[in-house]
Coordinates of N, CA and C and ligand atoms in Angstrom, one line a residue:
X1 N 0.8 -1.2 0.0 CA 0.0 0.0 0.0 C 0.9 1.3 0.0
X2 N 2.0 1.5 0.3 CA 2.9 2.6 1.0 C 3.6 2.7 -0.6
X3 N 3.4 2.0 -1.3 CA 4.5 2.8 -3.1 C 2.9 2.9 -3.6
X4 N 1.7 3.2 -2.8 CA 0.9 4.1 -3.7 C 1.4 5.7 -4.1
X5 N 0.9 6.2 -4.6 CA 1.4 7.9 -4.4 C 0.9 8.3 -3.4
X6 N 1.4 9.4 -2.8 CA 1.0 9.9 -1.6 C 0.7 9.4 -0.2
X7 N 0.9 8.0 -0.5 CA 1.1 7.4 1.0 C 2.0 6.8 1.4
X8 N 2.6 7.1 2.9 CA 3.5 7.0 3.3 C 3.9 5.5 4.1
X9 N 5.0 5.0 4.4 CA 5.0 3.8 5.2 C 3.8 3.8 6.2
X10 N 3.7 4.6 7.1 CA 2.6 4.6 8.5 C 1.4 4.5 8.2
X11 N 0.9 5.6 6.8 CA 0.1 5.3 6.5 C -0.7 3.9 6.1
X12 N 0.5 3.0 5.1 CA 0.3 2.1 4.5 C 0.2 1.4 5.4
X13 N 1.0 1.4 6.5 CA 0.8 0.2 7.5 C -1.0 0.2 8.6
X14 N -1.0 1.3 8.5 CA -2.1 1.4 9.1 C -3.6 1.3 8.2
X15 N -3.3 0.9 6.9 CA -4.8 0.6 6.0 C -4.4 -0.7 6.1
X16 N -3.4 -1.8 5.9 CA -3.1 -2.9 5.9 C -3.9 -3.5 7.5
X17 N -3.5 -2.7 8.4 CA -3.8 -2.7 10.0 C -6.0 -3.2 9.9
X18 N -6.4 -2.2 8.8 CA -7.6 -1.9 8.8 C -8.1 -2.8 8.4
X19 N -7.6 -3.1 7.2 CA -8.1 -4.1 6.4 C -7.9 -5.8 6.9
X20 N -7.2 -5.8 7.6 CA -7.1 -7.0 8.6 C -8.1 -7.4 9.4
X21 N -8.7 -6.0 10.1 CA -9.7 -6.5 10.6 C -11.3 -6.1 10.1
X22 N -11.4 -5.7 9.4 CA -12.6 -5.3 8.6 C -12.5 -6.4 7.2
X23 N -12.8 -7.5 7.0 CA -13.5 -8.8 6.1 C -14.2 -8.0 5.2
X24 N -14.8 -7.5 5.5 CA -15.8 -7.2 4.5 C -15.7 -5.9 3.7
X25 N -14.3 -4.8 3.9 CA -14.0 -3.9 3.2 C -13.0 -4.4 2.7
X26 N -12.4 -5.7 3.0 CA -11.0 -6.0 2.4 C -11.7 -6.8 1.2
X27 N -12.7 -7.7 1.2 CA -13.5 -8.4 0.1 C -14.0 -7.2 -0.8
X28 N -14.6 -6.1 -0.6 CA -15.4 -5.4 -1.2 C -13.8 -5.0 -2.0
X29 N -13.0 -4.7 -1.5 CA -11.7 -3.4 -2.3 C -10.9 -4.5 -3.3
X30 N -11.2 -6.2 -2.6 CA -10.5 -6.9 -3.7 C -11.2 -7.6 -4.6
X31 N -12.6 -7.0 -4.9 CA -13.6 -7.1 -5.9 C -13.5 -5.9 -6.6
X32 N -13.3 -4.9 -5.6 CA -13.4 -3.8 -7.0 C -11.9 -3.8 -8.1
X33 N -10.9 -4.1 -7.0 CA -9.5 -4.2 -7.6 C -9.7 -5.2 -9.2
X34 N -10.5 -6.3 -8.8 CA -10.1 -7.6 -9.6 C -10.7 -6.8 -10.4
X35 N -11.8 -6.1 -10.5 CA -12.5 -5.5 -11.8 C -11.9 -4.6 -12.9
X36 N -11.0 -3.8 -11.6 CA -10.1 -2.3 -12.0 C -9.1 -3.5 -13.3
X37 N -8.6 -4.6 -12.8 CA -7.7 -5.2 -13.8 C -8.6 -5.6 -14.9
X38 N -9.4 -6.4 -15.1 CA -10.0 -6.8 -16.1 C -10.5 -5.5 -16.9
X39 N -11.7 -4.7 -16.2 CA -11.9 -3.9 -17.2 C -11.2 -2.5 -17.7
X40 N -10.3 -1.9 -16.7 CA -10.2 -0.9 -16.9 C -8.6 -0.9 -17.6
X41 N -8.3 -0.1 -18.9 CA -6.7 0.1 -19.1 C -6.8 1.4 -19.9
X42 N -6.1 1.9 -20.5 CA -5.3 3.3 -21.0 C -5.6 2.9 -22.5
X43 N -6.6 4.1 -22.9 CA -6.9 4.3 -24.3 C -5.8 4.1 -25.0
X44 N -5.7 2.9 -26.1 CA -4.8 3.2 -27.1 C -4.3 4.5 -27.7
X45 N -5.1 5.4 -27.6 CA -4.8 6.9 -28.7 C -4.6 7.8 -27.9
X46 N -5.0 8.1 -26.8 CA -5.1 9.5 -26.0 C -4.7 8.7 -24.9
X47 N -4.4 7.6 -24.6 CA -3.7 7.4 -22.6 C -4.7 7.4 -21.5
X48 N -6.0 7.9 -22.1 CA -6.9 7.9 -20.8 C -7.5 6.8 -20.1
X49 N -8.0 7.0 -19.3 CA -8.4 5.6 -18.3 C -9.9 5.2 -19.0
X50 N -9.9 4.2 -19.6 CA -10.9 3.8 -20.1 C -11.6 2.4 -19.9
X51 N -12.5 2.0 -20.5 CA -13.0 0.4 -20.5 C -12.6 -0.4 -21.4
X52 N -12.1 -1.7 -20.9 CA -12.0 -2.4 -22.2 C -12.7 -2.4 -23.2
X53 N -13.8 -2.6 -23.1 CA -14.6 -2.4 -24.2 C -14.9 -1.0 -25.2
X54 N -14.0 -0.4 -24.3 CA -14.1 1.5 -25.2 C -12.7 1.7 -25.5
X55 N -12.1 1.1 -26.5 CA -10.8 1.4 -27.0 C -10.8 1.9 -28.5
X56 N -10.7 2.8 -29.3 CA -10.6 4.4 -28.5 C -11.2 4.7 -27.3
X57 N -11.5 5.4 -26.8 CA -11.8 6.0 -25.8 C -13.1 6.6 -25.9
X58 N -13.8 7.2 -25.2 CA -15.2 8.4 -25.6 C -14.7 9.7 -26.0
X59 N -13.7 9.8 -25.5 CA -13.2 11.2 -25.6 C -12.0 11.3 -27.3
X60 N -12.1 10.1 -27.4 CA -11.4 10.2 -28.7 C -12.5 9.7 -30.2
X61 N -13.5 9.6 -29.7 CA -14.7 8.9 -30.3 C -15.8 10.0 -30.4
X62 N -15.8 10.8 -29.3 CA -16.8 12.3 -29.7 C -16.5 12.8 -30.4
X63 N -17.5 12.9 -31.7 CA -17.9 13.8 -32.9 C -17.9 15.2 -32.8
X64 N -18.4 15.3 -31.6 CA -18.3 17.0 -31.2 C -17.3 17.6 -30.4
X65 N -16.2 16.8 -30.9 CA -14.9 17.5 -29.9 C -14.0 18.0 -31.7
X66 N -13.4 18.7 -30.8 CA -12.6 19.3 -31.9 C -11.2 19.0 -32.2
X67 N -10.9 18.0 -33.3 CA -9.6 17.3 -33.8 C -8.7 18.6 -33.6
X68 N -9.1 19.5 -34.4 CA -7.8 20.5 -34.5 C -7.0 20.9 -33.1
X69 N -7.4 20.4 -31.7 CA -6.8 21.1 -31.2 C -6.5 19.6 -29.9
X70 N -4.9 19.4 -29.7 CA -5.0 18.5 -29.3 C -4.3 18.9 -27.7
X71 N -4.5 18.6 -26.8 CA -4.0 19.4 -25.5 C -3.2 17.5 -24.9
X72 N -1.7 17.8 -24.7 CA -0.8 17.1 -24.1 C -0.8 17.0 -22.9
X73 N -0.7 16.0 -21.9 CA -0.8 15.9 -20.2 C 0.2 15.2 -19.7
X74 N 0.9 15.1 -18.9 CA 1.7 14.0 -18.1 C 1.5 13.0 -17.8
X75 N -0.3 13.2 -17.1 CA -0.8 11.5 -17.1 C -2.3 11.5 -16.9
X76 N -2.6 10.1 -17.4 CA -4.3 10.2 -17.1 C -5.4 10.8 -16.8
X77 N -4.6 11.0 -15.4 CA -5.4 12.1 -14.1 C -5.8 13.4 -14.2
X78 N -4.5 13.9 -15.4 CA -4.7 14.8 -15.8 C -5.9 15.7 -16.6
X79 N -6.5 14.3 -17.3 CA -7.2 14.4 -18.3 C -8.7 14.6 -17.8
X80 N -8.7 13.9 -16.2 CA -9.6 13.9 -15.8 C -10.0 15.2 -14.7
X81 N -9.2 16.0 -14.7 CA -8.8 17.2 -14.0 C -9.2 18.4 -14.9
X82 N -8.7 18.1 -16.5 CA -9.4 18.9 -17.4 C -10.7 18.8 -17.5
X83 N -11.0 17.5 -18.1 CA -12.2 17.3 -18.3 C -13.6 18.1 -17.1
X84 N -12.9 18.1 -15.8 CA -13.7 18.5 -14.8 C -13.9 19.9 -15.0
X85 N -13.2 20.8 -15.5 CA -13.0 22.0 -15.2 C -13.9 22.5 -16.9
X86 N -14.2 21.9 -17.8 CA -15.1 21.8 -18.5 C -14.7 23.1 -19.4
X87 N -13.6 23.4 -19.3 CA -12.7 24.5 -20.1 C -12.1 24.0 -21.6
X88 N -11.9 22.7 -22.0 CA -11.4 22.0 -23.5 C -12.3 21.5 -24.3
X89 N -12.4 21.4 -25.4 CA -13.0 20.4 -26.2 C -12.7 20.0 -26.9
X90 N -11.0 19.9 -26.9 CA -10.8 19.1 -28.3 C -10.4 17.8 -27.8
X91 N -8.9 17.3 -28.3 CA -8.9 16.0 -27.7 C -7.7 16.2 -27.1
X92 N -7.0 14.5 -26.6 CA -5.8 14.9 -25.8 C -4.9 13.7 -26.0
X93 N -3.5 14.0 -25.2 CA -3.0 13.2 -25.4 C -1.8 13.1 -24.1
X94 N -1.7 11.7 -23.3 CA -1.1 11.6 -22.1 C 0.3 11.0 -22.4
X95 N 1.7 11.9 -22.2 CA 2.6 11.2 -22.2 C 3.0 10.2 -21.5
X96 N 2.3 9.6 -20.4 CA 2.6 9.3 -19.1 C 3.9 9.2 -18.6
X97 N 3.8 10.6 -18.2 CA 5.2 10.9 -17.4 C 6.2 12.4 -18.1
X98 N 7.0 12.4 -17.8 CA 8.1 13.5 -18.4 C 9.4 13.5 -18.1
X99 N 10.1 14.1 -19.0 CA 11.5 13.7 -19.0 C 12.4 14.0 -17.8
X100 N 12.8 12.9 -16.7 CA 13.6 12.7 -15.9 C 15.1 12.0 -15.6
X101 N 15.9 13.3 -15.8 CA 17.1 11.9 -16.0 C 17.3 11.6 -15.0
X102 N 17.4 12.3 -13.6 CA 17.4 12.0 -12.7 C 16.8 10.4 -12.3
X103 N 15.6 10.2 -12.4 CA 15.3 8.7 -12.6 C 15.0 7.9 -13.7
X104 N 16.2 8.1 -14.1 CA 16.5 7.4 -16.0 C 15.1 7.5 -16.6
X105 N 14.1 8.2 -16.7 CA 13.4 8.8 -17.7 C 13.6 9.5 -19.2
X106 N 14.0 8.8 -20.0 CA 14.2 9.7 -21.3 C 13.1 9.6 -22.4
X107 N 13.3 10.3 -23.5 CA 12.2 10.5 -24.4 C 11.2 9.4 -25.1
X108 N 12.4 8.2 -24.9 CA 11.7 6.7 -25.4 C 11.0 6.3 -24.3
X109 N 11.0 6.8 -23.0 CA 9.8 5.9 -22.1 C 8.5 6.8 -21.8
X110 N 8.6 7.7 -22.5 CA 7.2 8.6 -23.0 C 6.5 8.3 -24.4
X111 N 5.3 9.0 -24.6 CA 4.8 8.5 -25.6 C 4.8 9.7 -26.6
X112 N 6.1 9.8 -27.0 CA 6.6 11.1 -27.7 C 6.2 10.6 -29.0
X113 N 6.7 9.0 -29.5 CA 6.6 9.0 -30.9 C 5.2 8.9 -31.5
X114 N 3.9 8.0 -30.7 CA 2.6 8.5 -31.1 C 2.1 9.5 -31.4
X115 N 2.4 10.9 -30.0 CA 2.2 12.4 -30.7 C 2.5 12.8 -31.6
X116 N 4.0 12.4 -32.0 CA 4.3 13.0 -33.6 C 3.7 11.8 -34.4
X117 N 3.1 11.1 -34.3 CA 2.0 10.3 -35.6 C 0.9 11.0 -35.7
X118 N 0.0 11.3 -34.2 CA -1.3 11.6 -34.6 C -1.3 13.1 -35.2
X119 N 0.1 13.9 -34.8 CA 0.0 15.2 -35.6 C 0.6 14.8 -37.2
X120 N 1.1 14.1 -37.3 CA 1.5 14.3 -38.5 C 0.5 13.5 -39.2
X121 N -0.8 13.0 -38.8 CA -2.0 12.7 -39.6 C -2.5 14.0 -39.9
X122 N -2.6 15.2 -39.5 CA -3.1 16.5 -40.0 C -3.8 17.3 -39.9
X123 N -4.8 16.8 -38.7 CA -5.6 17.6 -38.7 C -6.0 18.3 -37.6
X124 N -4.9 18.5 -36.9 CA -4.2 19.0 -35.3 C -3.6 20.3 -36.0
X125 N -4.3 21.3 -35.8 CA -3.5 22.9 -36.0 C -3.0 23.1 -34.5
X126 N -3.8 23.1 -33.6 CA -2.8 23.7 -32.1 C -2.4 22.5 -30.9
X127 N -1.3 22.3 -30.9 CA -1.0 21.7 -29.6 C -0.8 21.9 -28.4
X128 N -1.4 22.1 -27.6 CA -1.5 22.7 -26.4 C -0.7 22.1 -24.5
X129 N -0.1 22.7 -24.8 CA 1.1 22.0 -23.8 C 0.4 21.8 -22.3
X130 N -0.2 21.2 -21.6 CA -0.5 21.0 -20.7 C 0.2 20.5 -19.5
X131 N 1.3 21.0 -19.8 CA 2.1 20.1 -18.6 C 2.3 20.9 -17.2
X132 N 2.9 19.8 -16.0 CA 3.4 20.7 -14.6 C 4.3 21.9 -14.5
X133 N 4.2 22.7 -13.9 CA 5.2 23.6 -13.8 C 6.9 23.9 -13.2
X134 N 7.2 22.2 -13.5 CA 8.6 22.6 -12.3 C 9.5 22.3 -13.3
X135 N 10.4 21.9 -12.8 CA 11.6 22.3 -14.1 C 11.8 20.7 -14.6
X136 N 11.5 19.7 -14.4 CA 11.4 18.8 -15.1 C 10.4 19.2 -16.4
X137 N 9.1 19.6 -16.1 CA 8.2 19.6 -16.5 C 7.8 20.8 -18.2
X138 N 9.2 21.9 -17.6 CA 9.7 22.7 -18.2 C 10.5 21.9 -19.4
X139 N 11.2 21.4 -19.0 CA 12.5 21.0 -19.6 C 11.3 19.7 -21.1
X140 N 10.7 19.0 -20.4 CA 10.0 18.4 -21.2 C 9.4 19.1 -22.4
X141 N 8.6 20.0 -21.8 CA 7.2 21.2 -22.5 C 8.6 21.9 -24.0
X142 N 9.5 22.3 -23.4 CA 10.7 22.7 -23.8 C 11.7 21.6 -25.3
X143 N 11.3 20.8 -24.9 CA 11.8 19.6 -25.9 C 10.6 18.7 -27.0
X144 N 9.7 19.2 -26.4 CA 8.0 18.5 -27.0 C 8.2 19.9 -28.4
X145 N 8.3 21.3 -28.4 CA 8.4 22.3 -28.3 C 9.8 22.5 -29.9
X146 N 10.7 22.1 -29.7 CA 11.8 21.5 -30.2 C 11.2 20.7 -31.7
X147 N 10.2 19.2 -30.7 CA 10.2 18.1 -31.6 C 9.1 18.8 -32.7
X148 N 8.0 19.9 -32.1 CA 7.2 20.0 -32.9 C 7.1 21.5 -33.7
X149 N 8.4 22.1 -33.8 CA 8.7 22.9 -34.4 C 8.1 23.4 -36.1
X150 N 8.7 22.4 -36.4 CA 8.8 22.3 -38.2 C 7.8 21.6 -38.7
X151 N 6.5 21.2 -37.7 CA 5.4 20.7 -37.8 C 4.1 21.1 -37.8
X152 N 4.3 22.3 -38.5 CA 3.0 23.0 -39.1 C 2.0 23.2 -37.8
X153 N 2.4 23.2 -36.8 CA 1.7 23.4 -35.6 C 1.7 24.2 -34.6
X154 N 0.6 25.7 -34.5 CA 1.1 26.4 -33.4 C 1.3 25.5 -32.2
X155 N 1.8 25.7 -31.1 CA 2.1 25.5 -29.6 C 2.2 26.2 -28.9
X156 N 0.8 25.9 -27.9 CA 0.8 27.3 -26.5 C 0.9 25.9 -25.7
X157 N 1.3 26.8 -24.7 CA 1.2 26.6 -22.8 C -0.2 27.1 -21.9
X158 N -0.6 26.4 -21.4 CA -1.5 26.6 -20.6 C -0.8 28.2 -19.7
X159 N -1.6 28.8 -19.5 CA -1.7 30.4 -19.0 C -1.4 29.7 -17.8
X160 N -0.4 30.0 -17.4 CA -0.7 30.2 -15.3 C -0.6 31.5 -14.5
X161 N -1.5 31.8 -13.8 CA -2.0 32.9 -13.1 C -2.3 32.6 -11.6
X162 N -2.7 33.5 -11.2 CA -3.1 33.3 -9.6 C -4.5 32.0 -9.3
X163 N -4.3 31.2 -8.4 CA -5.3 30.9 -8.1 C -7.0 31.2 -7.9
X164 N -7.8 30.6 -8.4 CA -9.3 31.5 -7.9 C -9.3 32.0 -6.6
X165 N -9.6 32.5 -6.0 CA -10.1 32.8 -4.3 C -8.6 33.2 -4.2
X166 N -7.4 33.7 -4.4 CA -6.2 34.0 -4.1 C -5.9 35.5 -4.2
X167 N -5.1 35.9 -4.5 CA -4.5 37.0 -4.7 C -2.7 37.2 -4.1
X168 N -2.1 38.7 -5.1 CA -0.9 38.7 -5.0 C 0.1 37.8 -3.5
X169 N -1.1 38.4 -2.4 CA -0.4 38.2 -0.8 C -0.2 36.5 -1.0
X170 N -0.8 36.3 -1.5 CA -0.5 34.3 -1.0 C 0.1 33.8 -2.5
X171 N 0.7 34.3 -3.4 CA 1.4 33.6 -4.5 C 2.4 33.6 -4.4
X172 N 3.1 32.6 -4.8 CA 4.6 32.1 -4.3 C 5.3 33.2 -5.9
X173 N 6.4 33.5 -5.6 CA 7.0 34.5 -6.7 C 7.0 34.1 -8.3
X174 N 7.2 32.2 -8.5 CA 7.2 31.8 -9.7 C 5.5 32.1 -10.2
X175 N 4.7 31.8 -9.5 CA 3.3 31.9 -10.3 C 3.1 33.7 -10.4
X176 N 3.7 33.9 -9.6 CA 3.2 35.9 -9.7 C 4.0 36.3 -10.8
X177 N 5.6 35.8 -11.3 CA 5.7 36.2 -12.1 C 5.3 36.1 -13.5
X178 N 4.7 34.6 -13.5 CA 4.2 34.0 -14.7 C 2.6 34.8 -14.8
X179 N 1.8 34.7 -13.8 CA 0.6 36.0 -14.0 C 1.1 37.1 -14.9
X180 N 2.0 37.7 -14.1 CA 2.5 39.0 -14.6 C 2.8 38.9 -16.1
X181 N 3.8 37.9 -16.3 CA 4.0 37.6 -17.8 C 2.6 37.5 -19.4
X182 N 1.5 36.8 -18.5 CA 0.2 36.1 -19.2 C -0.6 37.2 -18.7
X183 N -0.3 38.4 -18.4 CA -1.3 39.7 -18.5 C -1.9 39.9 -19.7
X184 N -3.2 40.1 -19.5 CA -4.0 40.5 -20.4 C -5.1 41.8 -20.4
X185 N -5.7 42.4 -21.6 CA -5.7 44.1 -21.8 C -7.3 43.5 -20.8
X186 N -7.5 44.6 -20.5 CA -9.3 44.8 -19.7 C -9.7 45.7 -20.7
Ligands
ZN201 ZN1 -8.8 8.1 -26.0

């Protein structure tokens, strides 16, 4: 349980603790698990978390989403983070992951070379860089950026600004500068 993300040895030891003695949440979580394997895996085309039985995806299968514009993500989660915020409509595409040499991550254990297939089918004018903000994340956005230069394709970055409900007093200096930068006229 503890090499989930975000949970820690104590933690893990203490759901294992739970689950020991609760039968019938440990049955119920190793029914849903067995399911999560059978049915559920990562769209062939876009990376998203889908059903086996939905390969493409829904989100690569809607007629009313818009090819031209294809938004890039780190990972699945991501997709589902956008999707919530009900701000895209075109389609997407999940590297899963970004370039780390630090933990031997390089361009071949991403899914760099399907991006440049599905763009170079044609009908992708904007690629839209969706990635994290830290300097891995940079460095990737930065080399995606590179690969898709000479490929007939604008490339924006997601705007980063101040949080909703925030303001100047609680933004850490890199997002205030990047606001400052992504100013726009009133
Ligand atoms: Zn898909």
């Amino acid at each position: 349980l503890s090499r989930l993300p975000g949970i820690g040895r104590r933690s893990g030891e203490r759901m294992a603790i739970k689950l020991v003695h609760d039968p019938v949440l440990l049955r119920d979580l190793t029914q849903a698990l067995r399911e999560a394997t059978e049915e559920l895996r990562c769209c062939s085309r876009c990376g998203a978390i889908t059903r086996a039985s939905e390969d493409p995806c829904r989100l690569c299968t809607d007629h009313r989403r818009d090819d031209a514009l294809l938004c890039v993500v780190e990972d699945p989660s991501d997709i589902v983070l956008i999707e919530k915020s009900r701000g895209f409509n075109g389609r997407y595409h999940a590297l899963m992951g970004r370039l780390s040499p630090m933990n031997g991550k390089g361009p071949a254990d991403l899914r760099i070379e399907p991006l440049l297939r599905r763009v170079a089918e044609g009908k992708v004018t904007e690629v839209l860089l969706a990635l994290n903000t830290d300097v891995e994340s940079d460095a990737t956005a930065g080399y995606l950026c590179h690969l898709l230069k000479d490929r007939k394709v604008k490339v924006t970055r997601l705007a980063t600004g101040l949080p909703a409900g925030s303001g100047v007093m609680y933004a850490d200096p890199l997002t205030l500068a990047r606001a400052i930068e992504g100013r726009q006229p009133v």
